XYZ file of C-alpha atoms in Angstrom:
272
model
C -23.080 -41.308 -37.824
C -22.003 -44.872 -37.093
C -18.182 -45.985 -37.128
C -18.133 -49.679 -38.769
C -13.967 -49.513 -38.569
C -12.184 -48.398 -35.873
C -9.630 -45.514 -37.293
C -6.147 -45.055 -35.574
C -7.017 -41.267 -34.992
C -9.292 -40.655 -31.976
C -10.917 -37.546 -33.209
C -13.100 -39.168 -35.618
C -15.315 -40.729 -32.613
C -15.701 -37.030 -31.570
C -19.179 -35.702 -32.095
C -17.129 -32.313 -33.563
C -15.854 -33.406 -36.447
C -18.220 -32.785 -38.687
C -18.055 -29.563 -38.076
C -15.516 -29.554 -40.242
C -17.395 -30.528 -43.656
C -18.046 -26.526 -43.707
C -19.897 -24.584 -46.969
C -17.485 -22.021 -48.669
C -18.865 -18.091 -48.699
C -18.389 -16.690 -52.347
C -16.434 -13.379 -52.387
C -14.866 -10.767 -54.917
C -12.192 -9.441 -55.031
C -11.433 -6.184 -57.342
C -8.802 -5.274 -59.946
C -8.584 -5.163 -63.271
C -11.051 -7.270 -63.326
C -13.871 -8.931 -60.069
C -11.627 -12.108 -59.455
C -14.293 -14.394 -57.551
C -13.098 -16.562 -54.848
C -14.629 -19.062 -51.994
C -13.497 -19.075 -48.459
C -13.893 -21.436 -45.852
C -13.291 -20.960 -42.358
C -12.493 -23.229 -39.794
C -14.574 -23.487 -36.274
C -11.599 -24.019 -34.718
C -9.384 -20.945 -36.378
C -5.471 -20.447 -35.203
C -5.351 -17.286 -37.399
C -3.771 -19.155 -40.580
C -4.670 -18.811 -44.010
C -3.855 -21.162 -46.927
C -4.674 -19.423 -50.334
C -5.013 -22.285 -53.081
C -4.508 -21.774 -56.677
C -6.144 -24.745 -59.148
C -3.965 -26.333 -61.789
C -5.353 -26.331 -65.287
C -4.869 -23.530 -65.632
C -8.512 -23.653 -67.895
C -10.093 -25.344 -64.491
C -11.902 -24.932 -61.600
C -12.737 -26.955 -58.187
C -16.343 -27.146 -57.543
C -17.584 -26.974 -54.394
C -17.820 -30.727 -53.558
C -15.948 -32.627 -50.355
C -12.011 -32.810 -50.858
C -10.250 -34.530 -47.937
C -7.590 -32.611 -47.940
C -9.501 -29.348 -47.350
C -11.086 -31.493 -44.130
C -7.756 -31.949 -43.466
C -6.681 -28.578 -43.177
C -9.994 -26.784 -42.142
C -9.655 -29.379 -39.271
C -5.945 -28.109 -38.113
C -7.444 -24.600 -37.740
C -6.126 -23.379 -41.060
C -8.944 -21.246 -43.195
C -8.632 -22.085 -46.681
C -9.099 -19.507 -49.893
C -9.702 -21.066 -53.579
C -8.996 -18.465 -56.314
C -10.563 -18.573 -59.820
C -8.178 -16.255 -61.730
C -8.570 -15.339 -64.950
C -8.966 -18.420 -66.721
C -10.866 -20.821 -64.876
C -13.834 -21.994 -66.025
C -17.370 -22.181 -64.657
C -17.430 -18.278 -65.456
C -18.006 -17.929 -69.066
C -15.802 -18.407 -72.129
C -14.982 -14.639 -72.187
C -13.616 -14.942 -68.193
C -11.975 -18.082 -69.671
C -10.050 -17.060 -72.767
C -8.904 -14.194 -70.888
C -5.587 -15.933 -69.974
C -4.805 -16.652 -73.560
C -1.707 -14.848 -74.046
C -1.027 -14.019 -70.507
C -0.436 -17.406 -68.449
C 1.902 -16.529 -65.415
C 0.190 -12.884 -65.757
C -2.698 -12.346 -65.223
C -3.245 -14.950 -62.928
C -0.694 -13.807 -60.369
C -2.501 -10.608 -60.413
C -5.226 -11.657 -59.693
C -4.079 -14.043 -56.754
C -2.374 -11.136 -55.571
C -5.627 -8.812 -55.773
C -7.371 -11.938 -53.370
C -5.114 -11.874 -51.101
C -5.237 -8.244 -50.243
C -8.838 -8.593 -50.498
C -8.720 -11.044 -47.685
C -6.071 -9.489 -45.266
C -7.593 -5.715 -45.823
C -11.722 -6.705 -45.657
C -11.085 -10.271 -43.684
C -8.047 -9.339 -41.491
C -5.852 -12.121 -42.261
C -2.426 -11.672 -41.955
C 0.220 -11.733 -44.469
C 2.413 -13.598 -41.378
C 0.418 -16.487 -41.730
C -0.870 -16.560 -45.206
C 0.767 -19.519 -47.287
C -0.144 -19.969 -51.097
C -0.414 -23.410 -52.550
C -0.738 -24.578 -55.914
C -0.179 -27.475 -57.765
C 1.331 -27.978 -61.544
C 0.248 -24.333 -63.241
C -1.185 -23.527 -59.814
C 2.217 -23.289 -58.664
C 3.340 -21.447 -61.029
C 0.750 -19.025 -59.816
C 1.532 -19.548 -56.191
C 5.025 -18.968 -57.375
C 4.455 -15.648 -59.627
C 2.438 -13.957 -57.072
C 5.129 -14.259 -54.463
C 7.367 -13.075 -57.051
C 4.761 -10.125 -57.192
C 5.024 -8.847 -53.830
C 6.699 -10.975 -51.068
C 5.000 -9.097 -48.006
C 1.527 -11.066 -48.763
C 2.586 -14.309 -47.503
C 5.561 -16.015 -45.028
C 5.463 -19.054 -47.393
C 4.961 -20.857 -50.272
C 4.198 -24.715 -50.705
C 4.042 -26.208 -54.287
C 3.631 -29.677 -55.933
C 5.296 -30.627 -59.554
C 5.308 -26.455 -60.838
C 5.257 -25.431 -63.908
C 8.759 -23.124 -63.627
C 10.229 -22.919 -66.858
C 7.713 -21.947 -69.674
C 9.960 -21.468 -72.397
C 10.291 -24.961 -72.011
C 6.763 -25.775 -72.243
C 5.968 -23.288 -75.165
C 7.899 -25.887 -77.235
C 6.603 -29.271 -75.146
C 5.734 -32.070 -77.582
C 3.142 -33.682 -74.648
C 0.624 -35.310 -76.195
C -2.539 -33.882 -74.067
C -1.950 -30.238 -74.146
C 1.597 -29.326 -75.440
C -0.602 -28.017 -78.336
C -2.356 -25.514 -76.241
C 1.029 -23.760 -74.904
C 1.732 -21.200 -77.627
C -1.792 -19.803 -76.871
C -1.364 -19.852 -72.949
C 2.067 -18.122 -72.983
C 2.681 -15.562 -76.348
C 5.647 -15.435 -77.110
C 9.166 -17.089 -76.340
C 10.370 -13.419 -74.542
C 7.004 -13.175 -72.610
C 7.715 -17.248 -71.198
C 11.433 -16.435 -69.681
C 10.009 -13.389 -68.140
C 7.427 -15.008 -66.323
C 9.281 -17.949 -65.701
C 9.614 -17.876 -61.516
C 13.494 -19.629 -62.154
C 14.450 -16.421 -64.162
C 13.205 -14.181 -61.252
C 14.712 -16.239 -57.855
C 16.237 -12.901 -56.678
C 12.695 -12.093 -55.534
C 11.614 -15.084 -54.066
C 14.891 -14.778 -52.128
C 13.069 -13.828 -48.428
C 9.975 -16.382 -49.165
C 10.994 -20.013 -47.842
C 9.679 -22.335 -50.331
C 8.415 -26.167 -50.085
C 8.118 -28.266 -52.979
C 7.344 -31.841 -53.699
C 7.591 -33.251 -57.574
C 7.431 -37.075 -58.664
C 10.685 -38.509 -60.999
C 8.362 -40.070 -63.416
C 6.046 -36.865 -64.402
C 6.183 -36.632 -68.068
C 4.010 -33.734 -67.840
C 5.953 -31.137 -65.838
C 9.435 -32.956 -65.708
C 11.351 -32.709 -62.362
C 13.736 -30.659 -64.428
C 11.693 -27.502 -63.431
C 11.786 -27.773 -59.938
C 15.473 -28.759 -60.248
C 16.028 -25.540 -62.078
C 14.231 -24.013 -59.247
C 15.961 -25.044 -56.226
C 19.093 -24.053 -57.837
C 18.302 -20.958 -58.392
C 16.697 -20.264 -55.290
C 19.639 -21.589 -53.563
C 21.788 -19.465 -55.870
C 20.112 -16.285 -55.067
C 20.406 -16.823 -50.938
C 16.937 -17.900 -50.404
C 15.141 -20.657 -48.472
C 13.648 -24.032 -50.564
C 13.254 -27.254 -49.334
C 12.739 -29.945 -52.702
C 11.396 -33.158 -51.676
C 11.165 -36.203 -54.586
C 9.163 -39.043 -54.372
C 10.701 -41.614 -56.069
C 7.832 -43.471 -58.830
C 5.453 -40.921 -58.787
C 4.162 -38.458 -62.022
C 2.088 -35.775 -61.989
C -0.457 -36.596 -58.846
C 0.792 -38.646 -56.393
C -0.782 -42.420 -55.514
C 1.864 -44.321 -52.655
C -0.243 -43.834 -50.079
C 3.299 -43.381 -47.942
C 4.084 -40.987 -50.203
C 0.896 -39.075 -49.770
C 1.243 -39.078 -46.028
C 4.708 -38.111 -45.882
C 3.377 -35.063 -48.244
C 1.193 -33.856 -45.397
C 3.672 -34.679 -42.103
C 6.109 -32.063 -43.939
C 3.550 -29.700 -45.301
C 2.460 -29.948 -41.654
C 5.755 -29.037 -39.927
C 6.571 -26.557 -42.895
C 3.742 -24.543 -41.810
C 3.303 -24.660 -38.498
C 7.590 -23.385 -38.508
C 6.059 -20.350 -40.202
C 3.613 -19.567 -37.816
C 5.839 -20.242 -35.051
C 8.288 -17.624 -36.690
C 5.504 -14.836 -36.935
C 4.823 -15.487 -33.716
């Protein structure tokens, strides 16, 4: 490896590093159904555990390089990527499962993972976080809502929160696939994590959503603080100013990571 530009961060002229760029092992975890799952571990392990739930939610992330795995991996974190019922890459039956059940069956099975990984891995709920981004954090979100004592924390970018609203969404790309996901109008404010706050009341929550997201407004993370806040819990909502659904300001990105960082390492410090 030859460095042609000299980086501000020291550690990338450290023959280590690329240690780092580590291959996933493939595990199952059982339920109602095998809910497959990769983890990667970091050579330099703390202990912590980030469980990541894709957006989509008909998706999946191949096993390719993604910085901000490196990133992660890198500050000792191991790092768990769920394919609930409904991501693809594991036939069309395995896919169209989720029809009908979005914000169901998926937190089941994230929950089902991550009892799989503190009971046969040894994780600990104490430092288990779940992330998820769009209908991953409505995941991340459910499955706290499931049971609380499987992780200290929750970190989330632009949720899905309210799915009544988005069982009538007029968005162009996939507001027509929304009756299928949810069912019916009842079934959406049931599993709609704003409707349930009471029981994410003990799980501190971080969340970052752009003003400018036509896809999941800022509305539902709005609706989410407040009731959160209402209910006596913990939620920090940070907005970035010009930015939809994905951020690109490069000082918005790194301010995304310098508070995920300190978000975290305050919940290890506390389980400490």
């Amino acid at each position: 490896r030859t460095v042609l530009v000299r980086p501000a961060d020291a550690r990338w002229f450290e023959n280590e590093i690329d240690v780092e760029l580590v291959e996933p092992t493939v595990e199952g975890a059982p339920g109602e159904v095998e809910v497959p799952y990769r983890l990667y571990r970091a050579h330099r392990p703390h202990g912590g555990l980030i469980c990541w739930v894709h957006g989509g939610p008909n998706d999946q992330w191949q096993v390719t390089f993604r910085s901000q795995f490196t990133y992660w991996l890198s500050r000792g974190f191991a790092i768990a990527v769920v394919d609930h019922r409904g991501s693809s890459g594991h036939g069309r039956d395995f896919m169209m499962s989720l029809n009908g059940h979005w914000g169901e069956y998926d937190a089941i099975d994230t929950t089902n993972v991550l009892r799989h990984l503190q009971t046969v891995h040894g994780f600990s709920s104490a430092t288990t976080v779940l992330m998820g981004g769009s209908a991953g954090g409505l995941t991340a979100l459910n499955t706290a809502i499931s049971d609380a004592s499987l992780c200290a924390g929750v970190v989330v970018k632009y949720p899905v929160v309210d799915l009544v609203s988005m069982l009538h969404s007029d968005d162009p790309f996939e507001g027509h696939h929304m009756p299928a996901l949810i069912g019916s109008e009842h079934q959406a404010a049931e599993r709609s994590p704003h409707n349930n706050a009471l029981a994410l009341r003990d799980t501190p929550i971080l969340v970052f959503h752009g003003d400018q997201d036509h896809s999941v407004p800022l509305i539902h993370s709005e609706r989410l603080r407040d009731a959160v806040g209402a209910a006596g819990g913990t939620i920090q909502l940070e907005v970035f100013e010009g930015e939809g659904h994905g951020f690109r300001n490069p000082a918005n990105i790194a301010r995304e990571f310098a508070v995920t960082e300190e978000f975290l390492y305050s919940l290890m410090k506390n389980a400490r």
